[in-house]
Short mmCIF file of C-alpha atoms in Angstrom, two decimals:
data_model
loop_
_atom_site.label_atom_id
_atom_site.label_comp_id
_atom_site.label_asym_id
_atom_site.label_seq_id
_atom_site.Cartn_x
_atom_site.Cartn_y
_atom_site.Cartn_z
CA UNK P 1 12.88 -16.19 -6.46
CA UNK P 2 15.54 -15.48 -4.11
CA UNK P 3 15.17 -11.68 -4.02
CA UNK P 4 11.03 -12.30 -3.68
CA UNK P 5 11.35 -15.16 -0.95
CA UNK P 6 13.53 -12.21 0.71
CA UNK P 7 10.25 -9.58 0.85
CA UNK P 8 7.92 -12.48 1.90
CA UNK P 9 6.61 -13.40 -0.92
CA UNK P 10 6.04 -17.31 0.86
CA UNK P 11 4.15 -18.69 -2.63
CA UNK P 12 3.84 -18.65 -6.37
CA UNK P 13 1.39 -17.17 -6.08
CA UNK P 14 2.15 -14.29 -3.93
CA UNK P 15 5.43 -13.58 -7.07
CA UNK P 16 3.15 -13.52 -9.37
CA UNK P 17 1.07 -10.46 -7.41
CA UNK P 18 4.01 -8.69 -6.95
CA UNK P 19 5.96 -8.69 -9.81
CA UNK P 20 1.98 -7.03 -11.26
CA UNK P 21 1.80 -4.15 -8.03
CA UNK P 22 4.79 -3.73 -10.10
CA UNK P 23 3.46 -4.20 -13.30
CA UNK P 24 0.96 -1.56 -12.48
CA UNK P 25 3.28 1.69 -10.33
CA UNK P 26 5.26 1.66 -13.24
CA UNK P 27 3.49 1.82 -15.29
CA UNK P 28 1.67 4.51 -13.93
CA UNK P 29 4.40 6.76 -13.50
CA UNK P 30 3.88 8.43 -17.40
CA UNK P 31 -0.09 9.33 -16.59
CA UNK P 32 1.71 11.10 -12.84
CA UNK P 33 4.08 12.63 -14.72
CA UNK P 34 2.47 13.37 -17.80
CA UNK P 35 -0.46 15.76 -15.34
CA UNK P 36 1.96 17.66 -13.62
CA UNK P 37 3.09 18.54 -16.76
CA UNK P 38 -0.09 19.76 -17.38
CA UNK P 39 -0.71 21.07 -14.80
CA UNK P 40 2.50 23.69 -15.33
CA UNK P 41 1.08 24.37 -18.62
CA UNK P 42 -2.50 25.06 -17.48
CA UNK P 43 -1.25 27.26 -14.13
CA UNK P 44 1.69 28.98 -16.49
CA UNK P 45 -0.93 29.63 -18.54
CA UNK P 46 -3.46 31.29 -15.78
CA UNK P 47 -0.24 32.90 -14.72
CA UNK P 48 -0.07 35.40 -17.38
CA UNK P 49 -3.84 35.01 -18.29
CA UNK P 50 -4.22 36.92 -15.14
CA UNK P 51 -1.33 39.41 -15.48
CA UNK P 52 -2.14 40.04 -19.20
CA UNK P 53 -5.91 41.05 -16.52
CA UNK P 54 -3.34 43.11 -14.41
CA UNK P 55 -2.09 45.01 -17.48
CA UNK P 56 -3.58 44.41 -21.00
CA UNK P 57 -0.64 47.35 -22.06
CA UNK P 58 1.40 43.31 -22.02
CA UNK P 59 -0.95 42.47 -24.32
CA UNK P 60 0.87 44.88 -27.53
CA UNK P 61 3.81 41.40 -27.19
CA UNK P 62 1.47 38.92 -25.69
CA UNK P 63 4.37 36.41 -27.15
CA UNK P 64 7.43 38.31 -25.13
CA UNK P 65 5.55 38.17 -22.92
CA UNK P 66 4.47 34.23 -22.37
CA UNK P 67 8.30 33.74 -22.80
CA UNK P 68 8.48 35.31 -19.06
CA UNK P 69 5.58 33.45 -17.41
CA UNK P 70 7.67 30.64 -19.27
CA UNK P 71 10.34 30.92 -17.83
CA UNK P 72 9.18 31.68 -14.43
CA UNK P 73 7.09 29.01 -14.77
CA UNK P 74 9.51 26.29 -15.74
CA UNK P 75 11.39 27.69 -12.15
CA UNK P 76 7.94 27.15 -10.54
CA UNK P 77 7.20 23.99 -11.44
CA UNK P 78 11.32 22.64 -10.26
CA UNK P 79 10.68 24.21 -7.03
CA UNK P 80 7.35 22.82 -6.70
CA UNK P 81 8.06 19.48 -7.71
CA UNK P 82 8.56 18.40 -4.51
CA UNK P 83 5.83 19.65 -2.43
CA UNK P 84 4.38 17.63 -5.19
CA UNK P 85 5.47 14.33 -4.42
CA UNK P 86 4.83 14.30 -0.39
CA UNK P 87 1.72 15.14 -2.18
CA UNK P 88 1.25 12.72 -5.10
CA UNK P 89 3.02 9.85 -2.77
CA UNK P 90 0.25 10.31 -0.24
CA UNK P 91 -3.39 10.27 -2.46
CA UNK P 92 -2.41 7.16 -3.99
CA UNK P 93 -0.90 5.38 -0.81
CA UNK P 94 -4.27 6.19 0.67
CA UNK P 95 -6.62 6.12 -2.94
CA UNK P 96 -7.48 9.57 -2.33
CA UNK P 97 -9.52 10.35 -5.70
CA UNK P 98 -11.63 13.75 -4.71
CA UNK P 99 -11.16 16.79 -6.68
CA UNK P 100 -10.91 18.88 -3.03
CA UNK P 101 -7.51 16.74 -1.89
CA UNK P 102 -5.18 17.77 -5.19
CA UNK P 103 -6.79 21.73 -4.97
CA UNK P 104 -5.60 22.25 -1.88
CA UNK P 105 -2.32 20.74 -3.32
CA UNK P 106 -2.04 22.77 -5.84
CA UNK P 107 -2.29 25.91 -3.92
CA UNK P 108 -0.12 24.51 -1.40
CA UNK P 109 2.29 24.43 -4.17
CA UNK P 110 1.60 27.51 -5.16
CA UNK P 111 2.43 28.50 -2.20
CA UNK P 112 6.56 26.63 -1.82
CA UNK P 113 8.34 28.10 -4.79
CA UNK P 114 7.34 32.11 -2.78
CA UNK P 115 8.23 30.70 0.89
CA UNK P 116 11.01 29.02 -0.35
CA UNK P 117 12.66 32.29 -1.33
CA UNK P 118 11.39 33.92 1.35
CA UNK P 119 8.85 36.04 -0.25
CA UNK P 120 5.68 35.00 1.18
CA UNK P 121 5.86 37.05 4.42
CA UNK P 122 7.10 39.56 2.40
CA UNK P 123 3.89 39.62 -0.53
CA UNK P 124 1.65 38.62 3.48
CA UNK P 125 3.37 42.49 4.35
CA UNK P 126 3.12 43.73 0.85
CA UNK P 127 0.29 42.99 -1.10
CA UNK P 128 -1.77 40.65 0.44
CA UNK P 129 -4.88 40.57 -1.80
CA UNK P 130 -1.82 38.38 -4.82
CA UNK P 131 -2.58 35.28 -2.24
CA UNK P 132 -5.96 34.18 -2.82
CA UNK P 133 -5.65 34.23 -6.90
CA UNK P 134 -2.04 32.47 -6.53
CA UNK P 135 -3.45 30.15 -4.29
CA UNK P 136 -6.86 29.95 -7.48
CA UNK P 137 -3.65 29.47 -10.45
CA UNK P 138 -1.71 26.74 -8.09
CA UNK P 139 -5.82 25.40 -7.97
CA UNK P 140 -6.34 25.21 -11.63
CA UNK P 141 -3.09 22.44 -11.31
CA UNK P 142 -4.02 20.32 -9.42
CA UNK P 143 -7.33 20.42 -10.66
CA UNK P 144 -5.59 19.10 -13.89
CA UNK P 145 -3.31 16.67 -11.85
CA UNK P 146 -7.01 15.30 -11.09
CA UNK P 147 -8.40 15.19 -14.50
CA UNK P 148 -5.58 13.22 -15.59
CA UNK P 149 -3.79 11.19 -12.85
CA UNK P 150 -5.06 11.67 -10.01
CA UNK P 151 -8.67 9.78 -10.24
CA UNK P 152 -6.60 7.00 -10.95
CA UNK P 153 -5.41 6.60 -7.32
CA UNK P 154 -4.87 4.14 -5.88
CA UNK P 155 -5.90 1.60 -8.79
CA UNK P 156 -3.24 0.06 -8.85
CA UNK P 157 -4.29 -0.94 -5.23
CA UNK P 158 -7.56 -2.11 -6.00
CA UNK P 159 -7.25 -4.08 -8.68
CA UNK P 160 -4.37 -6.47 -7.00
CA UNK P 161 -7.45 -6.40 -4.13
#
């Protein structure tokens, strides 16, 4: 009870509310992680499909191609994680549940690995037509995340009131 008092809890009701909020947040974390993994999988599949459309000869050895896409996607997911985390925290705090915010966050997260490696501006100079499809692939990941976890953003706050 001492740490509850130090955190500002003045009564047993305050302590119960704080404990309930912690439990709600902890229960929400697995949904967020599953949503991020599913978003990454959908974005990877969209990237593979876009590459198959662009290069139909890769359909002869699709497993090899999916292995390459998977490796690239894992790296991109790791680099996009900080951007995703910032977006998710902002959406949770503001209880943002609109699909457009998650699609936008996915598009931004898709651009971050390119920006990290300094390839974004080079890509804009050499092949500017690649930017919209890449952003669309990121947006599909964002929409997937919204379908799994984003629709419940901020629900832990509402249930406490």
